[in-house]
mmCIF file with all atom_site columns, C-alpha atoms in Angstrom:
data_model
loop_
_atom_site.group_PDB
_atom_site.id
_atom_site.type_symbol
_atom_site.label_atom_id
_atom_site.label_alt_id
_atom_site.label_comp_id
_atom_site.label_asym_id
_atom_site.label_entity_id
_atom_site.label_seq_id
_atom_site.pdbx_PDB_ins_code
_atom_site.Cartn_x
_atom_site.Cartn_y
_atom_site.Cartn_z
_atom_site.occupancy
_atom_site.B_iso_or_equiv
_atom_site.pdbx_formal_charge
_atom_site.auth_seq_id
_atom_site.auth_comp_id
_atom_site.auth_asym_id
_atom_site.auth_atom_id
_atom_site.pdbx_PDB_model_num
ATOM 1   C CA . MET A 1 1   ? -68.075 20.479  -21.148 1.00 52.00 ? 20  MET A CA 1
ATOM 2   C CA . MET A 1 2   ? -65.919 19.645  -17.634 1.00 60.00 ? 21  MET A CA 1
ATOM 3   C CA . ASP A 1 3   ? -62.885 19.711  -19.132 1.00 76.00 ? 22  ASP A CA 1
ATOM 4   C CA . ILE A 1 4   ? -62.726 23.523  -19.799 1.00 81.00 ? 23  ILE A CA 1
ATOM 5   C CA . PRO A 1 5   ? -62.998 24.367  -15.815 1.00 80.00 ? 24  PRO A CA 1
ATOM 6   C CA . LEU A 1 6   ? -60.473 21.749  -15.163 1.00 81.00 ? 25  LEU A CA 1
ATOM 7   C CA . ARG A 1 7   ? -58.082 22.961  -17.144 1.00 83.00 ? 26  ARG A CA 1
ATOM 8   C CA . LEU A 1 8   ? -58.488 26.164  -16.158 1.00 87.00 ? 27  LEU A CA 1
ATOM 9   C CA . LEU A 1 9   ? -58.255 25.224  -12.341 1.00 84.00 ? 28  LEU A CA 1
ATOM 10  C CA . THR A 1 10  ? -55.168 23.432  -13.677 1.00 84.00 ? 29  THR A CA 1
ATOM 11  C CA . TRP A 1 11  ? -53.617 26.465  -15.124 1.00 88.00 ? 30  TRP A CA 1
ATOM 12  C CA . ALA A 1 12  ? -54.721 28.300  -12.149 1.00 89.00 ? 31  ALA A CA 1
ATOM 13  C CA . VAL A 1 13  ? -52.666 26.089  -9.712  1.00 87.00 ? 32  VAL A CA 1
ATOM 14  C CA . HIS A 1 14  ? -49.375 25.888  -12.092 1.00 89.00 ? 33  HIS A CA 1
ATOM 15  C CA . LEU A 1 15  ? -49.621 29.778  -11.990 1.00 94.00 ? 34  LEU A CA 1
ATOM 16  C CA . THR A 1 16  ? -49.875 30.145  -8.088  1.00 92.00 ? 35  THR A CA 1
ATOM 17  C CA . VAL A 1 17  ? -46.935 27.843  -8.192  1.00 92.00 ? 36  VAL A CA 1
ATOM 18  C CA . PHE A 1 18  ? -44.725 29.838  -9.938  1.00 95.00 ? 37  PHE A CA 1
ATOM 19  C CA . GLY A 1 19  ? -46.024 33.152  -8.556  1.00 95.00 ? 38  GLY A CA 1
ATOM 20  C CA . LEU A 1 20  ? -45.128 31.933  -5.403  1.00 94.00 ? 39  LEU A CA 1
ATOM 21  C CA . LEU A 1 21  ? -42.121 30.558  -6.213  1.00 96.00 ? 40  LEU A CA 1
ATOM 22  C CA . ALA A 1 22  ? -40.835 33.532  -8.183  1.00 97.00 ? 41  ALA A CA 1
ATOM 23  C CA . MET A 1 23  ? -41.752 36.085  -5.128  1.00 97.00 ? 42  MET A CA 1
ATOM 24  C CA . ALA A 1 24  ? -39.598 33.643  -2.974  1.00 96.00 ? 43  ALA A CA 1
ATOM 25  C CA . VAL A 1 25  ? -36.717 33.504  -5.238  1.00 97.00 ? 44  VAL A CA 1
ATOM 26  C CA . VAL A 1 26  ? -37.045 37.384  -5.651  1.00 97.00 ? 45  VAL A CA 1
ATOM 27  C CA . THR A 1 27  ? -37.385 37.769  -1.827  1.00 96.00 ? 46  THR A CA 1
ATOM 28  C CA . VAL A 1 28  ? -34.016 35.516  -1.006  1.00 97.00 ? 47  VAL A CA 1
ATOM 29  C CA . LEU A 1 29  ? -32.214 37.203  -3.992  1.00 97.00 ? 48  LEU A CA 1
ATOM 30  C CA . ARG A 1 30  ? -32.731 40.774  -1.956  1.00 97.00 ? 49  ARG A CA 1
ATOM 31  C CA . GLU A 1 31  ? -31.144 39.268  1.052   1.00 95.00 ? 50  GLU A CA 1
ATOM 32  C CA . ASP A 1 32  ? -28.211 37.749  -0.946  1.00 95.00 ? 51  ASP A CA 1
ATOM 33  C CA . GLN A 1 33  ? -28.944 34.224  -0.721  1.00 96.00 ? 52  GLN A CA 1
ATOM 34  C CA . VAL A 1 34  ? -27.941 33.052  -4.239  1.00 96.00 ? 53  VAL A CA 1
ATOM 35  C CA . GLY A 1 35  ? -27.674 29.478  -3.172  1.00 96.00 ? 54  GLY A CA 1
ATOM 36  C CA . ILE A 1 36  ? -31.418 29.438  -1.761  1.00 97.00 ? 55  ILE A CA 1
ATOM 37  C CA . ALA A 1 37  ? -32.697 31.251  -4.797  1.00 97.00 ? 56  ALA A CA 1
ATOM 38  C CA . ALA A 1 38  ? -30.980 28.575  -7.033  1.00 97.00 ? 57  ALA A CA 1
ATOM 39  C CA . GLY A 1 39  ? -33.026 26.021  -5.182  1.00 97.00 ? 58  GLY A CA 1
ATOM 40  C CA . GLY A 1 40  ? -36.105 27.942  -5.777  1.00 97.00 ? 59  GLY A CA 1
ATOM 41  C CA . VAL A 1 41  ? -35.288 27.957  -9.719  1.00 97.00 ? 60  VAL A CA 1
ATOM 42  C CA . LEU A 1 42  ? -34.714 24.095  -9.349  1.00 97.00 ? 61  LEU A CA 1
ATOM 43  C CA . LEU A 1 43  ? -37.843 23.456  -7.335  1.00 97.00 ? 62  LEU A CA 1
ATOM 44  C CA . GLY A 1 44  ? -39.895 25.132  -10.359 1.00 96.00 ? 63  GLY A CA 1
ATOM 45  C CA . ALA A 1 45  ? -37.925 23.449  -13.126 1.00 95.00 ? 64  ALA A CA 1
ATOM 46  C CA . LEU A 1 46  ? -38.762 20.053  -11.190 1.00 95.00 ? 65  LEU A CA 1
ATOM 47  C CA . TYR A 1 47  ? -42.508 21.054  -10.751 1.00 94.00 ? 66  TYR A CA 1
ATOM 48  C CA . ALA A 1 48  ? -42.323 21.877  -14.344 1.00 93.00 ? 67  ALA A CA 1
ATOM 49  C CA . ALA A 1 49  ? -41.633 18.377  -15.373 1.00 92.00 ? 68  ALA A CA 1
ATOM 50  C CA . GLY A 1 50  ? -44.831 16.980  -13.357 1.00 88.00 ? 69  GLY A CA 1
ATOM 51  C CA . PRO A 1 51  ? -47.152 16.993  -16.524 1.00 83.00 ? 70  PRO A CA 1
ATOM 52  C CA . SER A 1 52  ? -44.939 14.227  -17.811 1.00 84.00 ? 71  SER A CA 1
ATOM 53  C CA . VAL A 1 53  ? -44.807 11.942  -15.158 1.00 85.00 ? 72  VAL A CA 1
ATOM 54  C CA . GLU A 1 54  ? -48.136 12.430  -13.366 1.00 78.00 ? 73  GLU A CA 1
ATOM 55  C CA . GLY A 1 55  ? -49.967 9.754   -14.676 1.00 78.00 ? 74  GLY A CA 1
ATOM 56  C CA . ARG A 1 56  ? -47.373 7.019   -14.274 1.00 85.00 ? 75  ARG A CA 1
ATOM 57  C CA . PRO A 1 57  ? -47.762 4.713   -11.458 1.00 83.00 ? 76  PRO A CA 1
ATOM 58  C CA . VAL A 1 58  ? -43.988 4.688   -10.459 1.00 87.00 ? 77  VAL A CA 1
ATOM 59  C CA . ALA A 1 59  ? -42.721 8.146   -11.839 1.00 90.00 ? 78  ALA A CA 1
ATOM 60  C CA . GLY A 1 60  ? -45.460 10.287  -10.407 1.00 90.00 ? 79  GLY A CA 1
ATOM 61  C CA . PRO A 1 61  ? -44.863 9.614   -6.970  1.00 93.00 ? 80  PRO A CA 1
ATOM 62  C CA . VAL A 1 62  ? -41.332 9.564   -7.311  1.00 93.00 ? 81  VAL A CA 1
ATOM 63  C CA . TRP A 1 63  ? -41.414 13.037  -8.646  1.00 94.00 ? 82  TRP A CA 1
ATOM 64  C CA . LEU A 1 64  ? -43.915 13.854  -6.149  1.00 94.00 ? 83  LEU A CA 1
ATOM 65  C CA . GLY A 1 65  ? -41.578 12.839  -3.127  1.00 95.00 ? 84  GLY A CA 1
ATOM 66  C CA . ALA A 1 66  ? -38.511 14.539  -4.772  1.00 95.00 ? 85  ALA A CA 1
ATOM 67  C CA . LEU A 1 67  ? -40.703 17.627  -5.166  1.00 96.00 ? 86  LEU A CA 1
ATOM 68  C CA . THR A 1 68  ? -41.341 17.457  -1.578  1.00 96.00 ? 87  THR A CA 1
ATOM 69  C CA . ALA A 1 69  ? -38.152 16.866  -0.142  1.00 97.00 ? 88  ALA A CA 1
ATOM 70  C CA . LEU A 1 70  ? -36.688 19.873  -1.893  1.00 97.00 ? 89  LEU A CA 1
ATOM 71  C CA . TRP A 1 71  ? -39.561 22.104  -1.254  1.00 96.00 ? 90  TRP A CA 1
ATOM 72  C CA . LEU A 1 72  ? -38.743 21.235  2.521   1.00 97.00 ? 91  LEU A CA 1
ATOM 73  C CA . VAL A 1 73  ? -35.328 21.528  2.546   1.00 97.00 ? 92  VAL A CA 1
ATOM 74  C CA . LEU A 1 74  ? -35.860 25.156  1.190   1.00 97.00 ? 93  LEU A CA 1
ATOM 75  C CA . ALA A 1 75  ? -39.049 25.759  3.493   1.00 96.00 ? 94  ALA A CA 1
ATOM 76  C CA . VAL A 1 76  ? -36.388 25.327  6.533   1.00 96.00 ? 95  VAL A CA 1
ATOM 77  C CA . ALA A 1 77  ? -33.617 27.391  4.886   1.00 96.00 ? 96  ALA A CA 1
ATOM 78  C CA . SER A 1 78  ? -36.178 30.657  4.000   1.00 96.00 ? 97  SER A CA 1
ATOM 79  C CA . ALA A 1 79  ? -39.577 31.446  5.314   1.00 95.00 ? 98  ALA A CA 1
ATOM 80  C CA . PRO A 1 80  ? -40.857 32.530  1.967   1.00 95.00 ? 99  PRO A CA 1
ATOM 81  C CA . PHE A 1 81  ? -40.510 29.257  0.666   1.00 96.00 ? 100 PHE A CA 1
ATOM 82  C CA . VAL A 1 82  ? -42.810 27.884  2.990   1.00 94.00 ? 101 VAL A CA 1
ATOM 83  C CA . TRP A 1 83  ? -46.088 29.070  1.586   1.00 91.00 ? 102 TRP A CA 1
ATOM 84  C CA . PRO A 1 84  ? -45.637 27.360  -2.144  1.00 92.00 ? 103 PRO A CA 1
ATOM 85  C CA . ALA A 1 85  ? -46.478 24.325  -0.142  1.00 91.00 ? 104 ALA A CA 1
ATOM 86  C CA . PHE A 1 86  ? -50.416 24.956  -0.648  1.00 86.00 ? 105 PHE A CA 1
ATOM 87  C CA . PRO A 1 87  ? -50.679 24.581  -4.130  1.00 84.00 ? 106 PRO A CA 1
ATOM 88  C CA . LEU A 1 88  ? -48.473 21.221  -3.937  1.00 88.00 ? 107 LEU A CA 1
ATOM 89  C CA . LEU A 1 89  ? -51.382 19.973  -2.037  1.00 89.00 ? 108 LEU A CA 1
ATOM 90  C CA . TYR A 1 90  ? -53.430 20.098  -4.929  1.00 87.00 ? 109 TYR A CA 1
ATOM 91  C CA . THR A 1 91  ? -50.873 18.201  -6.596  1.00 89.00 ? 110 THR A CA 1
ATOM 92  C CA . TYR A 1 92  ? -50.894 15.325  -3.883  1.00 91.00 ? 111 TYR A CA 1
ATOM 93  C CA . VAL A 1 93  ? -54.620 14.620  -4.649  1.00 87.00 ? 112 VAL A CA 1
ATOM 94  C CA . ARG A 1 94  ? -53.878 14.479  -8.432  1.00 86.00 ? 113 ARG A CA 1
ATOM 95  C CA . VAL A 1 95  ? -51.243 12.087  -8.204  1.00 89.00 ? 114 VAL A CA 1
ATOM 96  C CA . LEU A 1 96  ? -51.549 9.771   -5.207  1.00 90.00 ? 115 LEU A CA 1
ATOM 97  C CA . PRO A 1 97  ? -54.129 7.192   -4.251  1.00 89.00 ? 116 PRO A CA 1
ATOM 98  C CA . LEU A 1 98  ? -56.687 8.980   -1.962  1.00 89.00 ? 117 LEU A CA 1
ATOM 99  C CA . TRP A 1 99  ? -55.562 7.541   1.225   1.00 91.00 ? 118 TRP A CA 1
ATOM 100 C CA . LEU A 1 100 ? -51.920 8.340   0.600   1.00 93.00 ? 119 LEU A CA 1
ATOM 101 C CA . ALA A 1 101 ? -52.343 11.849  -0.575  1.00 91.00 ? 120 ALA A CA 1
ATOM 102 C CA . MET A 1 102 ? -54.303 12.571  2.598   1.00 92.00 ? 121 MET A CA 1
ATOM 103 C CA . PHE A 1 103 ? -51.196 11.464  4.930   1.00 95.00 ? 122 PHE A CA 1
ATOM 104 C CA . GLY A 1 104 ? -49.311 13.378  2.434   1.00 94.00 ? 123 GLY A CA 1
ATOM 105 C CA . VAL A 1 105 ? -51.516 16.768  2.729   1.00 94.00 ? 124 VAL A CA 1
ATOM 106 C CA . GLY A 1 106 ? -51.324 16.397  6.458   1.00 94.00 ? 125 GLY A CA 1
ATOM 107 C CA . ALA A 1 107 ? -47.642 15.857  6.495   1.00 95.00 ? 126 ALA A CA 1
ATOM 108 C CA . VAL A 1 108 ? -46.846 18.510  4.319   1.00 95.00 ? 127 VAL A CA 1
ATOM 109 C CA . THR A 1 109 ? -49.444 20.905  6.171   1.00 94.00 ? 128 THR A CA 1
ATOM 110 C CA . SER A 1 110 ? -47.923 20.357  9.518   1.00 95.00 ? 129 SER A CA 1
ATOM 111 C CA . ALA A 1 111 ? -44.378 20.633  7.660   1.00 96.00 ? 130 ALA A CA 1
ATOM 112 C CA . ALA A 1 112 ? -45.549 24.063  6.830   1.00 94.00 ? 131 ALA A CA 1
ATOM 113 C CA . ILE A 1 113 ? -46.941 25.078  9.753   1.00 95.00 ? 132 ILE A CA 1
ATOM 114 C CA . LEU A 1 114 ? -43.918 23.860  11.656  1.00 95.00 ? 133 LEU A CA 1
ATOM 115 C CA . ALA A 1 115 ? -41.566 26.007  9.749   1.00 95.00 ? 134 ALA A CA 1
ATOM 116 C CA . ALA A 1 116 ? -43.606 29.000  9.594   1.00 94.00 ? 135 ALA A CA 1
ATOM 117 C CA . ALA A 1 117 ? -43.355 28.740  13.453  1.00 94.00 ? 136 ALA A CA 1
ATOM 118 C CA . TRP A 1 118 ? -40.102 28.186  13.527  1.00 94.00 ? 137 TRP A CA 1
ATOM 119 C CA . HIS A 1 119 ? -39.112 31.008  11.262  1.00 94.00 ? 138 HIS A CA 1
ATOM 120 C CA . ALA A 1 120 ? -41.206 33.369  13.245  1.00 93.00 ? 139 ALA A CA 1
ATOM 121 C CA . GLY A 1 121 ? -39.805 32.503  16.467  1.00 93.00 ? 140 GLY A CA 1
ATOM 122 C CA . GLU A 1 122 ? -42.655 31.146  18.053  1.00 91.00 ? 141 GLU A CA 1
ATOM 123 C CA . PRO A 1 123 ? -45.812 29.382  17.122  1.00 88.00 ? 142 PRO A CA 1
ATOM 124 C CA . ALA A 1 124 ? -48.823 31.867  16.757  1.00 91.00 ? 143 ALA A CA 1
ATOM 125 C CA . VAL A 1 125 ? -52.489 31.354  15.880  1.00 93.00 ? 144 VAL A CA 1
ATOM 126 C CA . PRO A 1 126 ? -52.523 32.427  12.535  1.00 91.00 ? 145 PRO A CA 1
ATOM 127 C CA . LEU A 1 127 ? -49.495 30.570  11.642  1.00 90.00 ? 146 LEU A CA 1
ATOM 128 C CA . VAL A 1 128 ? -51.386 27.508  12.584  1.00 91.00 ? 147 VAL A CA 1
ATOM 129 C CA . VAL A 1 129 ? -54.979 28.408  11.163  1.00 93.00 ? 148 VAL A CA 1
ATOM 130 C CA . GLY A 1 130 ? -54.288 29.764  8.156   1.00 88.00 ? 149 GLY A CA 1
ATOM 131 C CA . PRO A 1 131 ? -52.086 26.946  6.891   1.00 88.00 ? 150 PRO A CA 1
ATOM 132 C CA . ALA A 1 132 ? -54.645 24.261  8.257   1.00 92.00 ? 151 ALA A CA 1
ATOM 133 C CA . LEU A 1 133 ? -57.570 26.192  6.633   1.00 93.00 ? 152 LEU A CA 1
ATOM 134 C CA . ALA A 1 134 ? -55.862 26.341  3.370   1.00 88.00 ? 153 ALA A CA 1
ATOM 135 C CA . ALA A 1 135 ? -55.085 22.687  3.192   1.00 90.00 ? 154 ALA A CA 1
ATOM 136 C CA . VAL A 1 136 ? -58.562 22.314  3.673   1.00 92.00 ? 155 VAL A CA 1
ATOM 137 C CA . VAL A 1 137 ? -59.923 24.484  1.054   1.00 90.00 ? 156 VAL A CA 1
ATOM 138 C CA . VAL A 1 138 ? -56.949 23.062  -1.210  1.00 86.00 ? 157 VAL A CA 1
ATOM 139 C CA . THR A 1 139 ? -57.743 19.562  -0.494  1.00 88.00 ? 158 THR A CA 1
ATOM 140 C CA . LEU A 1 140 ? -61.686 20.019  -1.044  1.00 90.00 ? 159 LEU A CA 1
ATOM 141 C CA . LEU A 1 141 ? -60.883 21.601  -4.397  1.00 86.00 ? 160 LEU A CA 1
ATOM 142 C CA . ALA A 1 142 ? -58.716 18.774  -5.439  1.00 85.00 ? 161 ALA A CA 1
ATOM 143 C CA . LEU A 1 143 ? -61.366 16.332  -4.451  1.00 85.00 ? 162 LEU A CA 1
ATOM 144 C CA . ALA A 1 144 ? -64.081 18.063  -6.358  1.00 86.00 ? 163 ALA A CA 1
ATOM 145 C CA . CYS A 1 145 ? -62.006 17.954  -9.535  1.00 83.00 ? 164 CYS A CA 1
ATOM 146 C CA . ARG A 1 146 ? -61.152 14.229  -8.860  1.00 82.00 ? 165 ARG A CA 1
ATOM 147 C CA . SER A 1 147 ? -64.793 13.872  -8.947  1.00 83.00 ? 166 SER A CA 1
ATOM 148 C CA . MET A 1 148 ? -65.450 16.030  -12.026 1.00 80.00 ? 167 MET A CA 1
ATOM 149 C CA . ARG A 1 149 ? -62.667 14.228  -13.679 1.00 78.00 ? 168 ARG A CA 1
ATOM 150 C CA . GLU A 1 150 ? -63.828 10.728  -13.077 1.00 79.00 ? 169 GLU A CA 1
ATOM 151 C CA . HIS A 1 151 ? -67.565 11.877  -13.988 1.00 76.00 ? 170 HIS A CA 1
ATOM 152 C CA . ALA A 1 152 ? -66.210 13.334  -17.691 1.00 70.00 ? 171 ALA A CA 1
ATOM 153 C CA . ASP A 1 153 ? -64.295 10.133  -18.255 1.00 69.00 ? 172 ASP A CA 1
ATOM 154 C CA . ARG A 1 154 ? -67.658 8.023   -17.958 1.00 71.00 ? 173 ARG A CA 1
ATOM 155 C CA . PRO A 1 155 ? -69.060 7.037   -21.282 1.00 68.00 ? 174 PRO A CA 1
ATOM 156 C CA . VAL A 1 156 ? -72.078 8.829   -22.288 1.00 62.00 ? 175 VAL A CA 1
ATOM 157 C CA . PRO A 1 157 ? -75.181 6.893   -22.851 1.00 64.00 ? 176 PRO A CA 1
ATOM 158 C CA . GLU A 1 158 ? -76.069 6.262   -26.747 1.00 64.00 ? 177 GLU A CA 1
ATOM 159 C CA . HIS A 1 159 ? -79.123 8.436   -26.394 1.00 57.00 ? 178 HIS A CA 1
ATOM 160 C CA . PRO A 1 160 ? -78.850 10.482  -23.377 1.00 58.00 ? 179 PRO A CA 1
ATOM 161 C CA . GLY A 1 161 ? -81.677 12.945  -24.202 1.00 58.00 ? 180 GLY A CA 1
ATOM 162 C CA . ARG A 1 162 ? -84.313 9.996   -24.452 1.00 54.00 ? 181 ARG A CA 1
ATOM 163 C CA . THR A 1 163 ? -86.448 8.253   -21.799 1.00 53.00 ? 182 THR A CA 1
ATOM 164 C CA . ALA A 1 164 ? -86.862 4.823   -21.736 1.00 50.00 ? 183 ALA A CA 1
ATOM 165 C CA . GLN A 1 165 ? -90.094 4.998   -23.282 1.00 52.00 ? 184 GLN A CA 1
ATOM 166 C CA . GLU A 1 166 ? -88.490 6.567   -26.235 1.00 56.00 ? 185 GLU A CA 1
ATOM 167 C CA . ARG A 1 167 ? -85.724 4.389   -27.084 1.00 52.00 ? 186 ARG A CA 1
ATOM 168 C CA . PRO A 1 168 ? -86.016 1.363   -29.437 1.00 59.00 ? 187 PRO A CA 1
ATOM 169 C CA . ALA A 1 169 ? -86.884 -1.702  -27.697 1.00 58.00 ? 188 ALA A CA 1
ATOM 170 C CA . PRO A 1 170 ? -84.138 -4.249  -27.721 1.00 59.00 ? 189 PRO A CA 1
ATOM 171 C CA . PRO A 1 171 ? -84.445 -6.803  -30.398 1.00 62.00 ? 190 PRO A CA 1
ATOM 172 C CA . VAL A 1 172 ? -86.315 -9.892  -29.197 1.00 61.00 ? 191 VAL A CA 1
ATOM 173 C CA . THR A 1 173 ? -84.434 -13.374 -29.666 1.00 57.00 ? 192 THR A CA 1
ATOM 174 C CA . PRO A 1 174 ? -86.195 -16.643 -30.657 1.00 56.00 ? 193 PRO A CA 1
#
């Protein structure tokens, strides 16, 4: 039963990533930055490869590192590419061990804040508070999903609806 909300949330994150990337690509194309737009398309293709490597202990983190590096280059190159960082934070919690995911979330959020402030020409309260709050919300959502996934993976008792008195007594061994 919990599988459906988890799938819907995963698809919502994927659509958010691709929507933000599409808006960034269109924006830089309007500014005649074809090379940066091509990098955005490459970022989308790399992100799309994720489901095939997410569960692998080595390939998943390597993929996430490559994804993050390309995102960082694009975020520094053009302001519209700063914002796809936030759905990527969800991916950090999905792919990495919790302690490493929290480090990654902090690092990517800090990079997004710095890149946004750099593109704006100066730091501003909304450019710090907005991304920080978004990171907290995305992280809490990802942690809740991780917990739901772990709960859904637990084995179901043989007779979940029966009380201890209604269950048959274990066989007596002589």
